[in-house]
Amino acid sequence: MRIAVVGATGMVGEVMLQVLAERNFPITELIPVASEKSVGKQIEYKGKNYTVVGLQTAVEMKPDIALFSAGGETSLAWAPKFAEVGTTVIDNSSAWRMDENTKLVVPEINASSLTKEDKIIANPNCSTIQMVLALAPLHDKYKIKRVIVSTYQSITGTGVKAVEQLENEYAGTKGEMAYKYQIHRNAIPQCDVFEENGYTKEEMKLVRETQKILNDKTIAVTATAVRVPIVGGHSEAVNVEFENDFDVSEIRQILHNTAGITVQDNLDTFTYPMPLYAQGKDDVFVGRIRRDESQPNTLNMWIVADNLRKGAATNTIQIAEYLVANGLV
Ligand SMILES: NC(=O)c1ccc[n+]([C@@H]2O[C@H](COP(=O)([O-])OP(=O)(O)OC[C@H]3O[C@@H](n4cnc5c(N)ncnc54)[C@H](OP(=O)(O)O)[C@@H]3O)[C@@H](O)[C@H]2O)c1
């Protein structure tokens, strides 16, 4: 496979290169791509150096697969150009996720819908991926009516600039700001820009993408997304109301049997998921699984994952692996 990594110098791009190497993805030629300012830079992959090229050069090289993580505008403008030369694009930005002709894929849930004709495939938002991975098997069994989610999101979700902001604030030096406010010692109830309804784009992604991936528009979702000065991953407090009643131990068992999920839920040993320990791991961690005693058929859980791994790079590469394994590229 000739693989282009678009955004190879960025936060997600760097983890993509790590994950490709770890999983021994069958690469015959790696094409690292970034903005004009990075063209000519050297990127190391499996002990060899590769030169960063620009988007036009990469299109002309006609890679088999292009893994995009270079922002929405780049994806909107360039994904179709790659698709036109026969490349399959797997895109990490929000540009194509809600496009009705583009599939939004979490491999454990809906990769089987992919065909050779899908030339642009969307990778869901990081906070959506970790939540739907836990919701999907529970929706199958008990049918979800409503989800209330509050997120505690890592600054790594905002890219290199945000990590630099926090480091500058730790050190007490002035620098470029990724957020409107200091993030060190703070919690900012704004992830991404506001929409007209008063919710942020990140909050509405949790609503729309969940319905699209679970293929059920009747699921009601409401979200509050908060940025916190954490680097290891995103955490989510998720309250789920089902149509049917459940047994908490059965829920634990279903999640335990779900590929990609690790249940960490033992109050005797104070075992529950935390971003410090999820960092660098591919799984989604679920714990604090308990009945919401304030109303019937309702569950509370705490879901944590490394947003750069399962929330971005790992999910993208799992899609690519599925395409290769099923002869779809
Ligand atoms: N961070 C996350 O957890 C996460 C999760 C899911 C999805 N995403 C999405 O992934 C994308 C990248 O996020 P990130 O956190 O990795 O950001 P980042 O650290 O700021 O990196 C951005 C990357 O895109 C490249 N780029 C920017 N403008 C470009 C252009 N006009 N042409 C070509 N390359 C360009 C940059 O190249 P230079 O170094 O040359 O500027 C860099 O490689 C975004 O769309 C984001 O929404 C991020």
Tab-separated table of C-alpha atoms and ligand atoms in Angstrom:
chain	number	residue	atom	x	y	z
A	1	MET	CA	0.000	0.000	0.000
A	2	ARG	CA	1.175	3.508	-0.841
A	3	ILE	CA	-0.002	5.596	2.074
A	4	ALA	CA	-0.167	9.384	2.341
A	5	VAL	CA	-0.442	10.896	5.819
A	6	VAL	CA	-1.867	14.385	5.341
A	7	GLY	CA	-1.050	16.453	8.435
A	8	ALA	CA	1.965	14.276	9.244
A	9	THR	CA	3.613	17.034	11.313
A	10	GLY	CA	0.550	17.539	13.539
A	11	MET	CA	-0.599	16.043	16.807
A	12	VAL	CA	-2.844	13.386	15.207
A	13	GLY	CA	-0.493	12.823	12.248
A	14	GLU	CA	2.395	11.998	14.537
A	15	VAL	CA	0.310	9.419	16.424
A	16	MET	CA	-0.870	7.999	13.087
A	17	LEU	CA	2.740	7.310	12.138
A	18	GLN	CA	3.316	5.633	15.506
A	19	VAL	CA	0.187	3.479	15.192
A	20	LEU	CA	0.976	2.500	11.567
A	21	ALA	CA	4.411	1.338	12.702
A	22	GLU	CA	3.147	-0.487	15.810
A	23	ARG	CA	0.507	-2.376	13.857
A	24	ASN	CA	2.926	-3.116	11.032
A	25	PHE	CA	0.553	-1.712	8.441
A	26	PRO	CA	1.632	-3.009	5.009
A	27	ILE	CA	3.269	0.150	3.628
A	28	THR	CA	5.384	0.034	0.476
A	29	GLU	CA	5.704	3.804	0.252
A	30	LEU	CA	4.993	6.431	2.884
A	31	ILE	CA	4.120	9.947	1.710
A	32	PRO	CA	4.116	12.482	4.558
A	33	VAL	CA	2.163	15.620	3.647
A	34	ALA	CA	1.809	18.958	5.441
A	35	SER	CA	1.396	22.659	4.718
A	36	GLU	CA	3.805	24.566	2.472
A	37	LYS	CA	5.794	25.734	5.511
A	38	SER	CA	6.768	22.122	6.307
A	39	VAL	CA	7.597	20.951	2.780
A	40	GLY	CA	11.147	19.544	2.750
A	41	LYS	CA	11.117	18.679	6.480
A	42	GLN	CA	12.249	15.174	7.391
A	43	ILE	CA	9.891	12.731	9.136
A	44	GLU	CA	11.154	9.509	10.663
A	45	TYR	CA	9.207	6.292	10.182
A	46	LYS	CA	10.547	2.896	11.266
A	47	GLY	CA	14.096	4.222	11.362
A	48	LYS	CA	14.017	5.761	7.864
A	49	ASN	CA	13.685	9.430	6.927
A	50	TYR	CA	10.948	10.651	4.584
A	51	THR	CA	10.616	14.119	3.094
A	52	VAL	CA	7.389	16.045	3.664
A	53	VAL	CA	5.673	17.011	0.410
A	54	GLY	CA	2.821	19.390	-0.428
A	55	LEU	CA	-0.737	18.366	-1.282
A	56	GLN	CA	-0.444	18.762	-5.070
A	57	THR	CA	2.686	16.595	-5.211
A	58	ALA	CA	0.937	13.958	-3.080
A	59	VAL	CA	-2.118	13.863	-5.394
A	60	GLU	CA	0.187	13.368	-8.376
A	61	MET	CA	1.759	10.380	-6.602
A	62	LYS	CA	-1.708	8.692	-6.548
A	63	PRO	CA	-1.459	6.904	-3.191
A	64	ASP	CA	-3.778	3.956	-2.499
A	65	ILE	CA	-4.940	5.489	0.789
A	66	ALA	CA	-4.655	9.021	2.193
A	67	LEU	CA	-5.136	9.454	5.941
A	68	PHE	CA	-6.206	13.073	6.464
A	69	SER	CA	-5.792	15.067	9.679
A	70	ALA	CA	-5.073	18.588	8.497
A	71	GLY	CA	-8.258	20.478	9.372
A	72	GLY	CA	-11.668	20.777	7.740
A	73	GLU	CA	-10.761	23.278	5.050
A	74	THR	CA	-7.908	21.148	3.740
A	75	SER	CA	-10.197	18.101	3.673
A	76	LEU	CA	-13.018	19.920	1.891
A	77	ALA	CA	-10.690	21.212	-0.787
A	78	TRP	CA	-8.355	18.240	-1.220
A	79	ALA	CA	-10.131	14.995	-0.374
A	80	PRO	CA	-12.106	15.100	-3.677
A	81	LYS	CA	-8.874	15.656	-5.635
A	82	PHE	CA	-7.349	12.523	-4.120
A	83	ALA	CA	-10.594	10.605	-4.681
A	84	GLU	CA	-10.548	11.649	-8.342
A	85	VAL	CA	-7.173	9.962	-8.915
A	86	GLY	CA	-8.440	6.769	-7.264
A	87	THR	CA	-7.122	7.283	-3.720
A	88	THR	CA	-9.354	6.283	-0.810
A	89	VAL	CA	-9.398	9.115	1.727
A	90	ILE	CA	-10.063	8.483	5.418
A	91	ASP	CA	-10.715	11.889	6.911
A	92	ASN	CA	-10.352	12.930	10.539
A	93	SER	CA	-11.847	16.399	10.226
A	94	SER	CA	-15.524	17.268	10.530
A	95	ALA	CA	-15.723	18.254	6.837
A	96	TRP	CA	-17.429	15.126	5.483
A	97	ARG	CA	-18.978	13.508	8.544
A	98	MET	CA	-22.540	14.672	8.025
A	99	ASP	CA	-22.432	14.513	4.223
A	100	GLU	CA	-25.204	12.121	3.277
A	101	ASN	CA	-23.067	10.278	0.731
A	102	THR	CA	-20.162	9.797	3.149
A	103	LYS	CA	-20.027	6.954	5.653
A	104	LEU	CA	-19.105	7.745	9.232
A	105	VAL	CA	-17.285	4.722	10.523
A	106	VAL	CA	-16.314	3.151	13.834
A	107	PRO	CA	-15.043	-0.222	12.574
A	108	GLU	CA	-16.383	-2.281	15.495
A	109	ILE	CA	-19.874	-0.891	14.766
A	110	ASN	CA	-20.386	-0.282	11.056
A	111	ALA	CA	-17.331	-1.076	8.899
A	112	SER	CA	-19.370	-3.748	7.127
A	113	SER	CA	-21.246	-0.963	5.307
A	114	LEU	CA	-18.066	0.019	3.402
A	115	THR	CA	-17.677	-0.741	-0.292
A	116	LYS	CA	-15.062	-0.122	-3.005
A	117	GLU	CA	-17.088	2.895	-4.120
A	118	ASP	CA	-16.489	4.759	-0.833
A	119	LYS	CA	-13.630	7.026	-1.833
A	120	ILE	CA	-14.050	9.463	1.060
A	121	ILE	CA	-14.716	7.873	4.445
A	122	ALA	CA	-15.231	9.971	7.564
A	123	ASN	CA	-13.698	9.254	10.944
A	124	PRO	CA	-16.030	10.476	13.707
A	125	ASN	CA	-15.221	13.105	16.305
A	126	CYS	CA	-13.007	11.842	19.144
A	127	SER	CA	-15.577	12.339	21.906
A	128	THR	CA	-18.249	10.614	19.793
A	129	ILE	CA	-16.128	7.533	19.021
A	130	GLN	CA	-15.471	6.607	22.641
A	131	MET	CA	-19.115	7.149	23.626
A	132	VAL	CA	-20.733	5.230	20.745
A	133	LEU	CA	-18.399	2.278	21.165
A	134	ALA	CA	-19.993	1.742	24.589
A	135	LEU	CA	-23.506	2.730	23.503
A	136	ALA	CA	-23.776	0.511	20.407
A	137	PRO	CA	-24.057	-2.915	22.106
A	138	LEU	CA	-26.361	-1.468	24.772
A	139	HIS	CA	-28.614	0.102	22.125
A	140	ASP	CA	-28.860	-3.292	20.403
A	141	LYS	CA	-29.947	-4.957	23.612
A	142	TYR	CA	-32.068	-2.361	25.482
A	143	LYS	CA	-32.815	0.392	22.881
A	144	ILE	CA	-31.596	3.833	23.908
A	145	LYS	CA	-34.165	6.627	24.343
A	146	ARG	CA	-31.978	9.465	25.573
A	147	VAL	CA	-28.332	10.238	26.364
A	148	ILE	CA	-27.032	13.076	28.548
A	149	VAL	CA	-23.267	13.488	28.243
A	150	SER	CA	-20.821	15.865	29.926
A	151	THR	CA	-17.257	15.788	28.644
A	152	TYR	CA	-13.922	16.625	30.257
A	153	GLN	CA	-11.731	16.998	27.179
A	154	SER	CA	-7.975	16.895	26.881
A	155	ILE	CA	-6.108	19.841	25.410
A	156	THR	CA	-4.435	17.445	22.945
A	157	GLY	CA	-7.799	17.504	21.146
A	158	THR	CA	-7.030	21.049	20.026
A	159	GLY	CA	-3.652	20.211	18.482
A	160	VAL	CA	-0.061	21.350	18.858
A	161	LYS	CA	-0.945	24.988	19.640
A	162	ALA	CA	-2.971	24.041	22.727
A	163	VAL	CA	-0.202	21.884	24.173
A	164	GLU	CA	2.162	24.819	23.712
A	165	GLN	CA	-0.301	27.154	25.457
A	166	LEU	CA	-0.497	24.908	28.525
A	167	GLU	CA	3.290	24.471	28.609
A	168	ASN	CA	3.771	28.249	28.425
A	169	GLU	CA	1.261	28.758	31.227
A	170	TYR	CA	3.025	26.184	33.419
A	171	ALA	CA	6.314	27.949	32.799
A	172	GLY	CA	4.772	31.403	33.264
A	173	THR	CA	5.871	32.590	29.821
A	174	LYS	CA	3.754	34.454	27.278
A	175	GLY	CA	2.928	32.814	23.953
A	176	GLU	CA	0.276	32.197	21.344
A	177	MET	CA	-3.153	31.268	22.738
A	178	ALA	CA	-5.141	28.309	21.381
A	179	TYR	CA	-8.047	29.169	23.712
A	180	LYS	CA	-9.700	32.459	24.623
A	181	TYR	CA	-8.733	31.933	28.276
A	182	GLN	CA	-5.939	30.453	30.367
A	183	ILE	CA	-6.400	26.674	30.448
A	184	HIS	CA	-3.915	25.923	33.260
A	185	ARG	CA	-5.960	25.535	36.509
A	186	ASN	CA	-9.146	26.168	34.528
A	187	ALA	CA	-12.147	24.408	32.944
A	188	ILE	CA	-13.484	26.076	29.799
A	189	PRO	CA	-17.120	25.239	28.916
A	190	GLN	CA	-16.481	25.804	25.220
A	191	CYS	CA	-15.027	23.231	22.814
A	192	ASP	CA	-15.071	24.601	19.253
A	193	VAL	CA	-17.327	27.478	18.134
A	194	PHE	CA	-20.923	28.193	19.157
A	195	GLU	CA	-23.838	27.360	16.887
A	196	GLU	CA	-27.049	29.390	16.673
A	197	ASN	CA	-28.855	27.190	19.198
A	198	GLY	CA	-26.357	28.068	21.964
A	199	TYR	CA	-24.549	24.720	21.832
A	200	THR	CA	-20.973	24.363	20.624
A	201	LYS	CA	-20.112	22.511	17.435
A	202	GLU	CA	-18.458	19.814	19.572
A	203	GLU	CA	-21.693	19.335	21.538
A	204	MET	CA	-23.755	19.070	18.352
A	205	LYS	CA	-21.254	16.565	16.898
A	206	LEU	CA	-22.080	14.300	19.843
A	207	VAL	CA	-25.770	14.607	18.942
A	208	ARG	CA	-25.643	14.252	15.150
A	209	GLU	CA	-22.786	11.778	14.811
A	210	THR	CA	-24.228	9.440	17.451
A	211	GLN	CA	-27.538	9.263	15.563
A	212	LYS	CA	-25.735	8.699	12.257
A	213	ILE	CA	-23.382	5.965	13.494
A	214	LEU	CA	-26.087	4.120	15.439
A	215	ASN	CA	-28.380	4.659	12.445
A	216	ASP	CA	-31.241	5.860	14.631
A	217	LYS	CA	-32.495	9.442	14.523
A	218	THR	CA	-34.893	8.806	17.399
A	219	ILE	CA	-32.073	8.691	19.957
A	220	ALA	CA	-32.216	11.980	21.879
A	221	VAL	CA	-28.767	13.292	22.856
A	222	THR	CA	-27.848	16.410	24.819
A	223	ALA	CA	-24.250	17.383	25.576
A	224	THR	CA	-22.054	19.787	27.527
A	225	ALA	CA	-18.437	19.739	26.355
A	226	VAL	CA	-15.733	21.151	28.624
A	227	ARG	CA	-12.012	21.611	28.005
A	228	VAL	CA	-9.791	20.751	30.987
A	229	PRO	CA	-5.994	21.009	31.437
A	230	ILE	CA	-5.444	17.284	30.887
A	231	VAL	CA	-3.197	15.631	28.304
A	232	GLY	CA	-3.967	11.883	28.420
A	233	GLY	CA	-7.443	11.685	26.919
A	234	HIS	CA	-11.080	12.651	27.071
A	235	SER	CA	-13.406	11.616	29.925
A	236	GLU	CA	-17.191	11.525	29.718
A	237	ALA	CA	-19.961	11.233	32.291
A	238	VAL	CA	-22.733	9.522	30.342
A	239	ASN	CA	-26.330	9.065	31.486
A	240	VAL	CA	-28.380	6.707	29.311
A	241	GLU	CA	-32.114	6.102	29.445
A	242	PHE	CA	-33.259	2.858	27.805
A	243	GLU	CA	-36.622	1.750	26.592
A	244	ASN	CA	-36.191	-1.577	28.385
A	245	ASP	CA	-34.984	-2.423	31.862
A	246	PHE	CA	-31.553	-3.932	32.424
A	247	ASP	CA	-29.426	-5.682	34.954
A	248	VAL	CA	-26.246	-3.779	35.859
A	249	SER	CA	-24.124	-6.917	35.970
A	250	GLU	CA	-25.401	-7.885	32.519
A	251	ILE	CA	-24.417	-4.429	31.199
A	252	ARG	CA	-20.940	-4.932	32.642
A	253	GLN	CA	-20.754	-8.324	30.916
A	254	ILE	CA	-21.911	-6.937	27.543
A	255	LEU	CA	-19.304	-4.169	27.690
A	256	HIS	CA	-16.660	-6.667	28.796
A	257	ASN	CA	-17.457	-8.759	25.682
A	258	THR	CA	-17.315	-5.754	23.313
A	259	ALA	CA	-14.209	-5.505	21.120
A	260	GLY	CA	-12.216	-2.359	21.884
A	261	ILE	CA	-13.646	-1.853	25.387
A	262	THR	CA	-11.937	-2.534	28.692
A	263	VAL	CA	-14.193	-2.450	31.741
A	264	GLN	CA	-12.442	-0.950	34.767
A	265	ASP	CA	-15.053	-1.083	37.460
A	266	ASN	CA	-14.204	-2.353	40.931
A	267	LEU	CA	-15.076	-0.103	43.841
A	268	ASP	CA	-13.292	-2.360	46.358
A	269	THR	CA	-9.967	-1.670	44.657
A	270	PHE	CA	-10.845	1.897	43.600
A	271	THR	CA	-10.618	0.802	39.976
A	272	TYR	CA	-12.131	3.188	37.434
A	273	PRO	CA	-10.916	4.759	34.172
A	274	MET	CA	-8.685	7.845	34.250
A	275	PRO	CA	-6.991	9.731	31.399
A	276	LEU	CA	-3.561	9.449	33.003
A	277	TYR	CA	-3.736	5.681	32.478
A	278	ALA	CA	-5.646	5.679	29.171
A	279	GLN	CA	-2.909	7.708	27.485
A	280	GLY	CA	-1.124	5.821	24.713
A	281	LYS	CA	-3.669	2.965	24.767
A	282	ASP	CA	-6.039	1.984	21.978
A	283	ASP	CA	-8.979	0.792	24.075
A	284	VAL	CA	-11.961	2.707	25.407
A	285	PHE	CA	-12.201	2.343	29.188
A	286	VAL	CA	-15.579	2.162	30.946
A	287	GLY	CA	-16.273	2.242	34.665
A	288	ARG	CA	-18.478	3.680	37.456
A	289	ILE	CA	-21.274	1.632	35.877
A	290	ARG	CA	-24.339	2.121	38.054
A	291	ARG	CA	-28.088	2.512	37.950
A	292	ASP	CA	-29.445	6.066	37.938
A	293	GLU	CA	-31.771	5.773	40.907
A	294	SER	CA	-33.674	8.939	40.033
A	295	GLN	CA	-35.661	7.401	37.166
A	296	PRO	CA	-36.454	3.991	35.637
A	297	ASN	CA	-34.322	2.142	33.036
A	298	THR	CA	-31.454	4.624	33.325
A	299	LEU	CA	-27.722	4.038	33.658
A	300	ASN	CA	-24.664	6.125	34.544
A	301	MET	CA	-21.151	5.381	33.293
A	302	TRP	CA	-17.768	7.046	33.023
A	303	ILE	CA	-15.975	6.586	29.691
A	304	VAL	CA	-12.317	7.470	29.056
A	305	ALA	CA	-10.107	7.099	25.973
A	306	ASP	CA	-6.975	8.613	24.476
A	307	ASN	CA	-8.477	11.024	21.937
A	308	LEU	CA	-5.370	10.868	19.768
A	309	ARG	CA	-5.543	7.038	19.638
A	310	LYS	CA	-9.043	5.502	19.439
A	311	GLY	CA	-10.477	9.026	19.066
A	312	ALA	CA	-8.420	9.685	15.946
A	313	ALA	CA	-5.351	7.752	14.695
A	314	THR	CA	-6.244	4.211	15.778
A	315	ASN	CA	-9.822	4.390	14.501
A	316	THR	CA	-8.589	5.748	11.148
A	317	ILE	CA	-5.996	3.009	10.789
A	318	GLN	CA	-8.508	0.320	11.793
A	319	ILE	CA	-10.686	1.558	8.902
A	320	ALA	CA	-7.679	1.311	6.569
A	321	GLU	CA	-6.936	-2.197	7.851
A	322	TYR	CA	-10.539	-3.213	7.171
A	323	LEU	CA	-10.304	-1.871	3.591
A	324	VAL	CA	-7.096	-3.805	2.963
A	325	ALA	CA	-8.326	-7.029	4.583
A	326	ASN	CA	-11.534	-6.970	2.529
A	327	GLY	CA	-9.954	-6.023	-0.807
A	328	LEU	CA	-11.740	-2.645	-0.886
A	329	VAL	CA	-8.633	-0.671	-1.953
B	1	LIG	N1	-6.403	16.205	18.217
B	1	LIG	C1	-7.428	15.344	18.245
B	1	LIG	O1	-7.727	14.670	19.266
B	1	LIG	C2	-8.258	15.120	17.049
B	1	LIG	C3	-9.144	14.073	17.094
B	1	LIG	C4	-9.919	13.816	15.973
B	1	LIG	C5	-9.777	14.620	14.875
B	1	LIG	N2	-8.911	15.664	14.860
B	1	LIG	C6	-8.812	16.456	13.641
B	1	LIG	O2	-7.579	16.220	12.999
B	1	LIG	C7	-7.116	17.403	12.363
B	1	LIG	C8	-5.724	17.759	12.838
B	1	LIG	O3	-5.720	17.924	14.243
B	1	LIG	P1	-4.381	18.036	15.080
B	1	LIG	O4	-4.814	18.057	16.489
B	1	LIG	O5	-3.367	17.050	14.636
B	1	LIG	O6	-3.873	19.523	14.644
B	1	LIG	P2	-2.396	20.111	14.594
B	1	LIG	O7	-1.546	19.514	15.638
B	1	LIG	O8	-2.582	21.589	14.574
B	1	LIG	O9	-1.827	19.638	13.159
B	1	LIG	C9	-2.338	20.098	11.946
B	1	LIG	C10	-1.656	19.402	10.783
B	1	LIG	O10	-2.291	19.799	9.564
B	1	LIG	C11	-1.320	20.360	8.686
B	1	LIG	N3	-1.916	21.432	7.897
B	1	LIG	C12	-2.504	22.557	8.356
B	1	LIG	N4	-2.920	23.325	7.318
B	1	LIG	C13	-2.591	22.646	6.198
B	1	LIG	C14	-2.729	22.918	4.817
B	1	LIG	N5	-3.323	24.023	4.383
B	1	LIG	N6	-2.261	22.001	3.929
B	1	LIG	C15	-1.657	20.872	4.358
B	1	LIG	N7	-1.479	20.570	5.660
B	1	LIG	C16	-1.947	21.449	6.559
B	1	LIG	C17	-0.246	20.895	9.610
B	1	LIG	O11	0.958	21.046	8.877
B	1	LIG	P3	2.081	22.140	9.349
B	1	LIG	O12	2.830	21.510	10.479
B	1	LIG	O13	2.877	22.305	8.121
B	1	LIG	O14	1.330	23.383	9.752
B	1	LIG	C18	-0.191	19.759	10.635
B	1	LIG	O15	0.509	18.659	10.099
B	1	LIG	C19	-8.190	18.453	12.635
B	1	LIG	O16	-9.092	18.448	11.555
B	1	LIG	C20	-8.863	17.952	13.880
B	1	LIG	O17	-10.199	18.402	13.977
B	1	LIG	C21	-8.133	15.913	15.928
